[in-house]
mmCIF file of C-alpha atoms in Angstrom:
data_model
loop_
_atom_site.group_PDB
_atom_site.id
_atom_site.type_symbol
_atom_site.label_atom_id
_atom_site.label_comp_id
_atom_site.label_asym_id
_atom_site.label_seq_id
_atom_site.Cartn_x
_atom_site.Cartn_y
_atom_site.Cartn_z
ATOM 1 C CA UNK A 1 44.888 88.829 104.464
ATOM 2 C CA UNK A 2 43.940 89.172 100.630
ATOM 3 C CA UNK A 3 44.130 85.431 100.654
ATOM 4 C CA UNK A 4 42.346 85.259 103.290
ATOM 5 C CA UNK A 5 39.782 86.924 102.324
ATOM 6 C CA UNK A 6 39.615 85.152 98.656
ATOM 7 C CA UNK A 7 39.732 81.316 100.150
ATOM 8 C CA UNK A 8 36.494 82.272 102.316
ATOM 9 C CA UNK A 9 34.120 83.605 99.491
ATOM 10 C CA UNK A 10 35.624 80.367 97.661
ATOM 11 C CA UNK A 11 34.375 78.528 100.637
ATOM 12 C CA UNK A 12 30.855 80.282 99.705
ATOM 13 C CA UNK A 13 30.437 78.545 96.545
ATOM 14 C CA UNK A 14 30.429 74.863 98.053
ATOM 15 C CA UNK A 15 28.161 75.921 101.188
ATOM 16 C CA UNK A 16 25.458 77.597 99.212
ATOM 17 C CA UNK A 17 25.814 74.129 96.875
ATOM 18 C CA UNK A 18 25.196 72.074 99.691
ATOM 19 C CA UNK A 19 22.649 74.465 101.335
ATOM 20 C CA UNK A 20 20.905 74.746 97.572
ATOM 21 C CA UNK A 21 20.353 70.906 97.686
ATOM 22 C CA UNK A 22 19.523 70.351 101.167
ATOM 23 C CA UNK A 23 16.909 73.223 100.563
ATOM 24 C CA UNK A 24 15.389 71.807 97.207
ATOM 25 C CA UNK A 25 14.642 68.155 97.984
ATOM 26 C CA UNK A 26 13.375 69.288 101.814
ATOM 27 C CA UNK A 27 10.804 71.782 100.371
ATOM 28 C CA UNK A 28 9.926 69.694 97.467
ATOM 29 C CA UNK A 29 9.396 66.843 99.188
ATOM 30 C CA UNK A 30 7.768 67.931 102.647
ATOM 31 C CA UNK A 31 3.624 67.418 103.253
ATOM 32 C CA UNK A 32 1.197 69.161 101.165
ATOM 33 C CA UNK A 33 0.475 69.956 97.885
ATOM 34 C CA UNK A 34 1.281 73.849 95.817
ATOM 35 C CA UNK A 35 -0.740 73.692 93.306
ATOM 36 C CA UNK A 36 -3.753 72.017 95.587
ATOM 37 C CA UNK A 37 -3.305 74.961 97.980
ATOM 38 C CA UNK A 38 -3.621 77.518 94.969
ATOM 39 C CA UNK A 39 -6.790 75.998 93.314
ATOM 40 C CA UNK A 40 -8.645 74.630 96.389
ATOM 41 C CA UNK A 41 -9.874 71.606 97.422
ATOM 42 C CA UNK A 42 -12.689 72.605 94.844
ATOM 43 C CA UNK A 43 -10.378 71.984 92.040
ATOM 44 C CA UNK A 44 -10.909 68.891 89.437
ATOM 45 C CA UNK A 45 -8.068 66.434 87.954
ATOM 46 C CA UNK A 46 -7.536 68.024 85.206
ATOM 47 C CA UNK A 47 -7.532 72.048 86.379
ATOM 48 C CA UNK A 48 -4.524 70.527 89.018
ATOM 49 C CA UNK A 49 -2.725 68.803 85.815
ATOM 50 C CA UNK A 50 -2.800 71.939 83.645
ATOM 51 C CA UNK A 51 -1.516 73.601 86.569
ATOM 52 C CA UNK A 52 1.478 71.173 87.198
ATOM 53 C CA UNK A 53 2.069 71.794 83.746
ATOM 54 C CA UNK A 54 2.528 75.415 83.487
ATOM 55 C CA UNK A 55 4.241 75.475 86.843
ATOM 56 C CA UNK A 56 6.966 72.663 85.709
ATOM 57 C CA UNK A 57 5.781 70.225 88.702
ATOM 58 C CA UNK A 58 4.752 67.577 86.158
ATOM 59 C CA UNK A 59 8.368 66.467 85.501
ATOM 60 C CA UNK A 60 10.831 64.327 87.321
ATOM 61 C CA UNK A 61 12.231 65.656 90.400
ATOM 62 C CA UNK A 62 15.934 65.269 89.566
ATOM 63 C CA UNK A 63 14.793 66.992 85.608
ATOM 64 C CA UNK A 64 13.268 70.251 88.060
ATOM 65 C CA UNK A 65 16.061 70.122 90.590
ATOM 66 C CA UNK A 66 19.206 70.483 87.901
ATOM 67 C CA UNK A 67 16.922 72.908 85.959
ATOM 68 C CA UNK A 68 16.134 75.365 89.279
ATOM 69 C CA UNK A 69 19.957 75.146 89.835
ATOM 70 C CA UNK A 70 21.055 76.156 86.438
ATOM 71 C CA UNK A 71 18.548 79.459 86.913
ATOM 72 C CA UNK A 72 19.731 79.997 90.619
ATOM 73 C CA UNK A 73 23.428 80.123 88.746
ATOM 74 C CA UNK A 74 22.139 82.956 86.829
ATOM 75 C CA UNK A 75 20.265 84.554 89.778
ATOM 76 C CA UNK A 76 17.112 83.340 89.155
ATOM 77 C CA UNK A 77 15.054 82.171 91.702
ATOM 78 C CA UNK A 78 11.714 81.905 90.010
ATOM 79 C CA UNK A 79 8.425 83.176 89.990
ATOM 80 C CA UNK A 80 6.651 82.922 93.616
ATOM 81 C CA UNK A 81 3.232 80.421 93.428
ATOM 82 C CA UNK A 82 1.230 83.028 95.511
ATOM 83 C CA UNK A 83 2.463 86.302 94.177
ATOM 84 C CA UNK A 84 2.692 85.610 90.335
ATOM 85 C CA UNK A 85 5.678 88.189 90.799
ATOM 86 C CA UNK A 86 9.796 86.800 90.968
ATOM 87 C CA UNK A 87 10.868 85.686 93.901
ATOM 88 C CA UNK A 88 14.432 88.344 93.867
ATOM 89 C CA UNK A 89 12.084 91.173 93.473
ATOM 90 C CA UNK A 90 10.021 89.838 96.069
ATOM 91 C CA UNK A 91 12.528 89.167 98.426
ATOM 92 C CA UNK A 92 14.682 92.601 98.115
ATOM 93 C CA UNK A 93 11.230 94.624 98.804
ATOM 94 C CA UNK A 94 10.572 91.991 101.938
ATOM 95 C CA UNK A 95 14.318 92.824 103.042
ATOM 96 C CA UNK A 96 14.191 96.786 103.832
ATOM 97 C CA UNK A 97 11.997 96.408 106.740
ATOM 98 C CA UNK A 98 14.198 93.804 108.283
ATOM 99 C CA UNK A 99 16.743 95.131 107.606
ATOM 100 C CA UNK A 100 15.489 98.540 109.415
ATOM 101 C CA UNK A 101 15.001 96.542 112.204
ATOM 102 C CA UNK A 102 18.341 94.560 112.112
ATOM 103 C CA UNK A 103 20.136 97.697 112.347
ATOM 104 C CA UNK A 104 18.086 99.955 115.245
ATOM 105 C CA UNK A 105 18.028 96.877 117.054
ATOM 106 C CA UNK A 106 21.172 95.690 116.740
ATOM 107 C CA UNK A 107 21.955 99.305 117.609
ATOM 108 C CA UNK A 108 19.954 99.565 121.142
ATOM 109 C CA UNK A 109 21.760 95.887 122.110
ATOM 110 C CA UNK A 110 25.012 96.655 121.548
ATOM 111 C CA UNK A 111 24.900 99.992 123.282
ATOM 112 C CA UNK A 112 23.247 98.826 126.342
ATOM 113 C CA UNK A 113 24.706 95.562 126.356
ATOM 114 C CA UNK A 114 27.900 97.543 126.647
ATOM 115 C CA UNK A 115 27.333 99.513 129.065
ATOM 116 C CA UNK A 116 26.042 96.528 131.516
ATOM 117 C CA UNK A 117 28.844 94.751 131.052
ATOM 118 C CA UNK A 118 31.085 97.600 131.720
ATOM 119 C CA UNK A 119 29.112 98.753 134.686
ATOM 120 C CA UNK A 120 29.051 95.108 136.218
ATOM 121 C CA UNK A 121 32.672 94.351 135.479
ATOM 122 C CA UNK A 122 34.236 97.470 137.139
ATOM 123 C CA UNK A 123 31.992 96.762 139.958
ATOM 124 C CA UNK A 124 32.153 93.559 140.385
ATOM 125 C CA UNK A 125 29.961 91.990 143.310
ATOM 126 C CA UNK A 126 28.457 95.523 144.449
ATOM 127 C CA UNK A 127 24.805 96.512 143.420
ATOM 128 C CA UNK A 128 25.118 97.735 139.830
ATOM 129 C CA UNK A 129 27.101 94.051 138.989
ATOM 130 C CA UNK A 130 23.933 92.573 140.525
ATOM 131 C CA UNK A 131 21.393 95.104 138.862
ATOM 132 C CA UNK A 132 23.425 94.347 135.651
ATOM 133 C CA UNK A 133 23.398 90.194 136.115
ATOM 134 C CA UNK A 134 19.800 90.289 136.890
ATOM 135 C CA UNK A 135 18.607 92.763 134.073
ATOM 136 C CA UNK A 136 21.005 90.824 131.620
ATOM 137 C CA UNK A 137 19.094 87.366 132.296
ATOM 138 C CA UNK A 138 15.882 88.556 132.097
ATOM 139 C CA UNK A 139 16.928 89.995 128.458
ATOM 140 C CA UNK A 140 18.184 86.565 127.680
ATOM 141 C CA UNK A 141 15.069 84.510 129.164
ATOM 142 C CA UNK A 142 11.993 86.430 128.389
ATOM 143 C CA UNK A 143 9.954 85.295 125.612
ATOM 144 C CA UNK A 144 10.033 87.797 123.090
ATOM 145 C CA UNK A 145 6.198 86.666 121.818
ATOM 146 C CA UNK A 146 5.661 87.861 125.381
ATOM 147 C CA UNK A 147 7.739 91.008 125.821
ATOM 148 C CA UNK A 148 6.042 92.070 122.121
ATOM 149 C CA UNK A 149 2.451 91.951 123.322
ATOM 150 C CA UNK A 150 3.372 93.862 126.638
ATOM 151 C CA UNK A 151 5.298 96.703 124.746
ATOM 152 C CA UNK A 152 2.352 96.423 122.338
ATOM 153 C CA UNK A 153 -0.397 96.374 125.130
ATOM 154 C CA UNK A 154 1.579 99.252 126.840
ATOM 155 C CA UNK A 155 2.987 101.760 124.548
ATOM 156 C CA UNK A 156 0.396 101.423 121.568
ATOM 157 C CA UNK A 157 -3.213 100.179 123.184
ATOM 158 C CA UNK A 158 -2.827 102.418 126.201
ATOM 159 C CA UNK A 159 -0.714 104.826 126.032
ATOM 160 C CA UNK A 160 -1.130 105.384 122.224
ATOM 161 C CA UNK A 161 2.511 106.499 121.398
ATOM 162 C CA UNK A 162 3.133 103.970 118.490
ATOM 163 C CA UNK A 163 0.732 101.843 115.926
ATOM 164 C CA UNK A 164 0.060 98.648 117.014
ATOM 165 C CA UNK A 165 1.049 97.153 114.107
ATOM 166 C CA UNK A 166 1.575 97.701 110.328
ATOM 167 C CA UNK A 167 4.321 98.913 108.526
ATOM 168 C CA UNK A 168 4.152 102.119 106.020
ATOM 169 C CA UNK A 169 7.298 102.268 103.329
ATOM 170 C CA UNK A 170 10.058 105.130 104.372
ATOM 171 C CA UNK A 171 9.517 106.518 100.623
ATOM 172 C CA UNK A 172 5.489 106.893 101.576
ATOM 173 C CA UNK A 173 5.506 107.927 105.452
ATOM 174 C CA UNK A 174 9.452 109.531 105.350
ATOM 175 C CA UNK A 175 10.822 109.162 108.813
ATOM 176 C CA UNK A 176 7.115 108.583 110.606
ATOM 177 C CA UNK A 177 7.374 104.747 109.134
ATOM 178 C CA UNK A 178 10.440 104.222 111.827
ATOM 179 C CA UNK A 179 7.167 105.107 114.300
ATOM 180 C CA UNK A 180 6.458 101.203 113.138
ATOM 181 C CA UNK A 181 9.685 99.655 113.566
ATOM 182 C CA UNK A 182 10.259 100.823 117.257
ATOM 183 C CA UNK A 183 8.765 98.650 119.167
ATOM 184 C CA UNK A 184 9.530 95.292 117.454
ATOM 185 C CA UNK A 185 13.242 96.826 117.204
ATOM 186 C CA UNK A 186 13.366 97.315 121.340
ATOM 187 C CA UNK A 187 11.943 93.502 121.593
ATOM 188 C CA UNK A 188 14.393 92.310 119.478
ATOM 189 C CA UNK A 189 17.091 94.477 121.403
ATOM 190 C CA UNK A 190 16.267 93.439 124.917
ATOM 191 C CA UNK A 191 17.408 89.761 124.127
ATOM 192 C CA UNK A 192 20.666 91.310 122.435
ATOM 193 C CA UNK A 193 21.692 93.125 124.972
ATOM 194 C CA UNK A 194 21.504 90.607 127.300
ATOM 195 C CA UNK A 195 23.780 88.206 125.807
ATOM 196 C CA UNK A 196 26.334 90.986 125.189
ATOM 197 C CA UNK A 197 25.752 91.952 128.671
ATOM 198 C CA UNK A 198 26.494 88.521 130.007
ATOM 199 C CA UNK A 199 29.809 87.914 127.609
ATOM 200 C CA UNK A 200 30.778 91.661 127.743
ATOM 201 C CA UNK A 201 31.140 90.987 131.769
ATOM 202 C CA UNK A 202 33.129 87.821 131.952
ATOM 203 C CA UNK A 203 35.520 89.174 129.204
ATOM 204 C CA UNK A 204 36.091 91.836 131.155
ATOM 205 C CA UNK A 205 36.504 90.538 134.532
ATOM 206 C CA UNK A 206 38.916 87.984 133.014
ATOM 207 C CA UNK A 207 41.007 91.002 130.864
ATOM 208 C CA UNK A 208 40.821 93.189 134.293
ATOM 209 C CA UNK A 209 43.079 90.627 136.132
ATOM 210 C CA UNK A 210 45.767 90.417 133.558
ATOM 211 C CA UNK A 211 49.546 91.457 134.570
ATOM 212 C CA UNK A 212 49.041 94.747 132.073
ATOM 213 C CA UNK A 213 46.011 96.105 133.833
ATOM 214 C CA UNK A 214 48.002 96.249 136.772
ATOM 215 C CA UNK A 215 51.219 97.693 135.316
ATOM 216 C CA UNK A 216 48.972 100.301 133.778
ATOM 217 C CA UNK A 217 46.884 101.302 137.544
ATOM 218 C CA UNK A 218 50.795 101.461 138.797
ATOM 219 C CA UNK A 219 51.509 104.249 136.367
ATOM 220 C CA UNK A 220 48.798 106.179 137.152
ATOM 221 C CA UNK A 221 46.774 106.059 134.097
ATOM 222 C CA UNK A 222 43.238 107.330 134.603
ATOM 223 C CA UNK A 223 40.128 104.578 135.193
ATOM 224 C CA UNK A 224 38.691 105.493 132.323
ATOM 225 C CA UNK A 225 41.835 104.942 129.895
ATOM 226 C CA UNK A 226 42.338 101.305 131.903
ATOM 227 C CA UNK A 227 38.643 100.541 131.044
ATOM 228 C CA UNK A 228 37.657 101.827 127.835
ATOM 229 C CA UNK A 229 41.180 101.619 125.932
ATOM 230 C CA UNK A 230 43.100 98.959 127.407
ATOM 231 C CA UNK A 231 40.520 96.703 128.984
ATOM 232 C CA UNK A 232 37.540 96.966 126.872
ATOM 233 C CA UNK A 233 39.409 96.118 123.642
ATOM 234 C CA UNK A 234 41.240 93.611 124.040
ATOM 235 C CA UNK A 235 37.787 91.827 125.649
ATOM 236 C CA UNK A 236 36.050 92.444 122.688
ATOM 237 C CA UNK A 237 37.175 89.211 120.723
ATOM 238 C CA UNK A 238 34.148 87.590 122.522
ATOM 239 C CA UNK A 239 31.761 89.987 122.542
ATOM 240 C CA UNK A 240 32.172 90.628 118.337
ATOM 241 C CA UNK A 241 31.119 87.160 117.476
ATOM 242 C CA UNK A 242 27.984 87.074 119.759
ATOM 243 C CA UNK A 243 27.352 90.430 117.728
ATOM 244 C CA UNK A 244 28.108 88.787 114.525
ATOM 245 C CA UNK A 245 25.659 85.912 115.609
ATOM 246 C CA UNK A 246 22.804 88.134 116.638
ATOM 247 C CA UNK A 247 22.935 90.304 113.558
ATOM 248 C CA UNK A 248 22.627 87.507 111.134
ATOM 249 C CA UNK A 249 19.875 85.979 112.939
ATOM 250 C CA UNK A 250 18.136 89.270 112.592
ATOM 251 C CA UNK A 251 18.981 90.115 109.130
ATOM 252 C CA UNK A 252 17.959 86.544 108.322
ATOM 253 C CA UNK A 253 14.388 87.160 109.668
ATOM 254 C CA UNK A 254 12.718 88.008 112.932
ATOM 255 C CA UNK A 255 9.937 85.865 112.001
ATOM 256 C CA UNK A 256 7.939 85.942 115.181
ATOM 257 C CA UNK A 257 7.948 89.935 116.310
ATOM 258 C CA UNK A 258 7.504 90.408 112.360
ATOM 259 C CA UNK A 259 4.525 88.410 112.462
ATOM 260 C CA UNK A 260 2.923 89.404 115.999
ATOM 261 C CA UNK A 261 3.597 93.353 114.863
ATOM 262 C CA UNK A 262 2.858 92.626 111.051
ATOM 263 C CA UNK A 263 5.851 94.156 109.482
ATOM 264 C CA UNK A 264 5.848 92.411 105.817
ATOM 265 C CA UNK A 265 9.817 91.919 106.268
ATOM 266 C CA UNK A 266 11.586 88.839 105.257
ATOM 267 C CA UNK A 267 10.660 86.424 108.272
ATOM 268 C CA UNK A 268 6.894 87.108 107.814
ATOM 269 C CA UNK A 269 7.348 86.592 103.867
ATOM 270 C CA UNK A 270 8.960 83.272 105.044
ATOM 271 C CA UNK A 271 5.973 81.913 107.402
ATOM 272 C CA UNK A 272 3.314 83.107 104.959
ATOM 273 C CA UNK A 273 5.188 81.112 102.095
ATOM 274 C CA UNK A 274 5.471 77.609 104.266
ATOM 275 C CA UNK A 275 1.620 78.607 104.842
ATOM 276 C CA UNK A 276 0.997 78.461 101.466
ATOM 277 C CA UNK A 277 3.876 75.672 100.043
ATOM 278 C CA UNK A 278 5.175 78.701 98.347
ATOM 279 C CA UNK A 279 8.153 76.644 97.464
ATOM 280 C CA UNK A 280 10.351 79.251 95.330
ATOM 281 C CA UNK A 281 10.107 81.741 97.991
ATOM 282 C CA UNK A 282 11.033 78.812 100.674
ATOM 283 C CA UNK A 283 13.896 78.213 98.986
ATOM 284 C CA UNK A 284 15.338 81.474 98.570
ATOM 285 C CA UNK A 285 14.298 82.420 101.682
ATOM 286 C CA UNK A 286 17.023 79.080 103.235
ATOM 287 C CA UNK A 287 19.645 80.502 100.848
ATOM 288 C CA UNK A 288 19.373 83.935 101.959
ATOM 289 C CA UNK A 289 19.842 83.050 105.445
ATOM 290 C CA UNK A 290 22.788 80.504 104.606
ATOM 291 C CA UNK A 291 24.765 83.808 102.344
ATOM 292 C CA UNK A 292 24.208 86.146 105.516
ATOM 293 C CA UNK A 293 25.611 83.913 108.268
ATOM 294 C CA UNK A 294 29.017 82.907 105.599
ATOM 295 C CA UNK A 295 29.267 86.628 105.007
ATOM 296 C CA UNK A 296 28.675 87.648 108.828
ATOM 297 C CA UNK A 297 31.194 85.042 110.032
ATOM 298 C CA UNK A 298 33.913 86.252 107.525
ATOM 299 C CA UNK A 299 33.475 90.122 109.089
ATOM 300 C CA UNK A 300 33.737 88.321 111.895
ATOM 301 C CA UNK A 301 37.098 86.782 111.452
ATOM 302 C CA UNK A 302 38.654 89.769 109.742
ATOM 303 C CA UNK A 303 37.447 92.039 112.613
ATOM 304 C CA UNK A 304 39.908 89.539 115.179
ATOM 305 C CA UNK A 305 42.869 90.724 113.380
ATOM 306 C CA UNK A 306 41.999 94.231 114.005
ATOM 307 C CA UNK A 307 41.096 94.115 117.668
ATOM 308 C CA UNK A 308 44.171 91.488 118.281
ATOM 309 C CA UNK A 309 47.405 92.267 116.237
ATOM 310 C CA UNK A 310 48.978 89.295 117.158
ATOM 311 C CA UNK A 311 45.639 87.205 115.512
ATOM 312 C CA UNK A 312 46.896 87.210 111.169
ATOM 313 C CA UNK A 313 45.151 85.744 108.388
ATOM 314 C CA UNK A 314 47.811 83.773 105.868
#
């Protein structure tokens, strides 16, 4: 397992290389102009050339691309365009909020995702199966744009509960700045819970017709110990990576909730910086999301072994 573990964050080094690249020559090379967004179309020649200047942009693009990977090396990701502030610090005070909303709604998915699949698997074909299939789908096909502006419409314009949007910092507003991330964290959650729903079921039907199911029924075990002990785990192989999938997506950035609820998280920092040709933030903002689906995956993986003994790791 410890080699495992050690030939996978190897693996890291060449992915992040190849993501690095891929992410450098696509942002530096895509339409429109940084330094012409910055100034204006007002600017003259030679305000844009002093400005290439200062910023680097003046020199050969192989000269800027081995010099931006020698400081991403050392951790540096540069200064943002926009912000005049580095792009780490930028990016760790963009990632709370996300992460915030990663978590509760990560949280609400896997719970009720669950418990649908449970509740449609042990009664398979009666009405909570069909309540379960047709709640499930709607989770999965909704658009969440859509589902955002009713909550928002609902909850905050009418009934006044939450703030329609904005985000206050949990060391300003303590626990009332989770009064913010409700809403876009039960959007977010509805879609989860649907997929788990959905794979949660099928696992389950297929582990409930194994040989062992019904050696355990004929020795009287309880329902409960069949389901939850015997059953549920050894369906969960499935179930973990669609939660490993889900979670990186939303740690990488819910860009559109974060945007239609303005919370200033890492997927609106990402839109606002193609907006603007912010190109260090772009980039950091590709490699971010390229570190938290290698380091998802590997949890992932190591989490098999633990549900399913016979599954090792040489």
């Amino acid at each position: 397992m410890r080699n495992y573990i050690i030939k996978r964050l190897l693996l890291l080094v060449p992915i992040i290389l190849i993501v690095a690249v891929i992410a450098f020559f696509i942002t530096n090379l895509m339409p429109g102009d940084p330094v012409r967004v910055i100034l204006g179309n007002m600017a003259t020649e030679s305000e844009v050339a002093r400005l290439e200047q200062s910023l680097g942009l003046d020199q050969p693009l192989i000269m800027r691309f081995f010099r931006w990977l020698a400081n991403i090396i050392k951790g540096d990701f540069g200064e943002s365009l926009y912000l005049n502030a580095p792009v780490s610090e930028v990016l760790f005070e963009r990632l709370r909020p996300t992460l915030f909303i990663a978590v509760m709604a990560e949280v609400m998915g896997i719970t009720s995702g669950l418990l649908l699949g449970i509740l449609a698997a042990v009664n398979h074909r009666k009405v909570l199966d069909q309540f379960s299939i047709t709640l499930s789908l709607f989770g999965i096909s909704i658009p969440s744009f859509w589902l955002a502006l009713m909550l928002m419409f609902v909850f905050s314009v009418n009934l006044g509960w939450f703030p329609v949007s904005g985000y206050e910092p949990f060391t300003e507003a303590g626990f009332g700045s989770f009064r913010y991330l409700i809403l876009p964290a039960v959007t977010l959650a509805f879609m989860q819970a649907g997929l788990i729903a959905r794979m949660t079921r099928s696992a389950m039907l297929d582990t409930l017709k194994q040989d062992y199911i019904r050696t355990a029924k004929s020795k009287g075990l309880s329902r409960k110990i069949i389901v939850f002990k015997h059953a549920l785990k050894n369906s969960m192989l499935p179930v973990i990576t669609v939660i490993g999938h889900n979670f990186a997506v939303l740690l990488g950035g819910t860009w559109i909730v974060e945007t239609i609820f303005v919370i200033p998280g890492t997927g609106f920092m990402a839109i606002n910086a193609i907006m603007r040709r912010d190109i260090p933030v772009i980039q950091a903002s590709i490699i971010f999301v390229a570190v938290i689906y290698v380091i998802i995956n590997l949890f992932v993986d190591l989490s098999y072994a633990f549900l399913n003994p016979k599954i090792r790791y040489h």
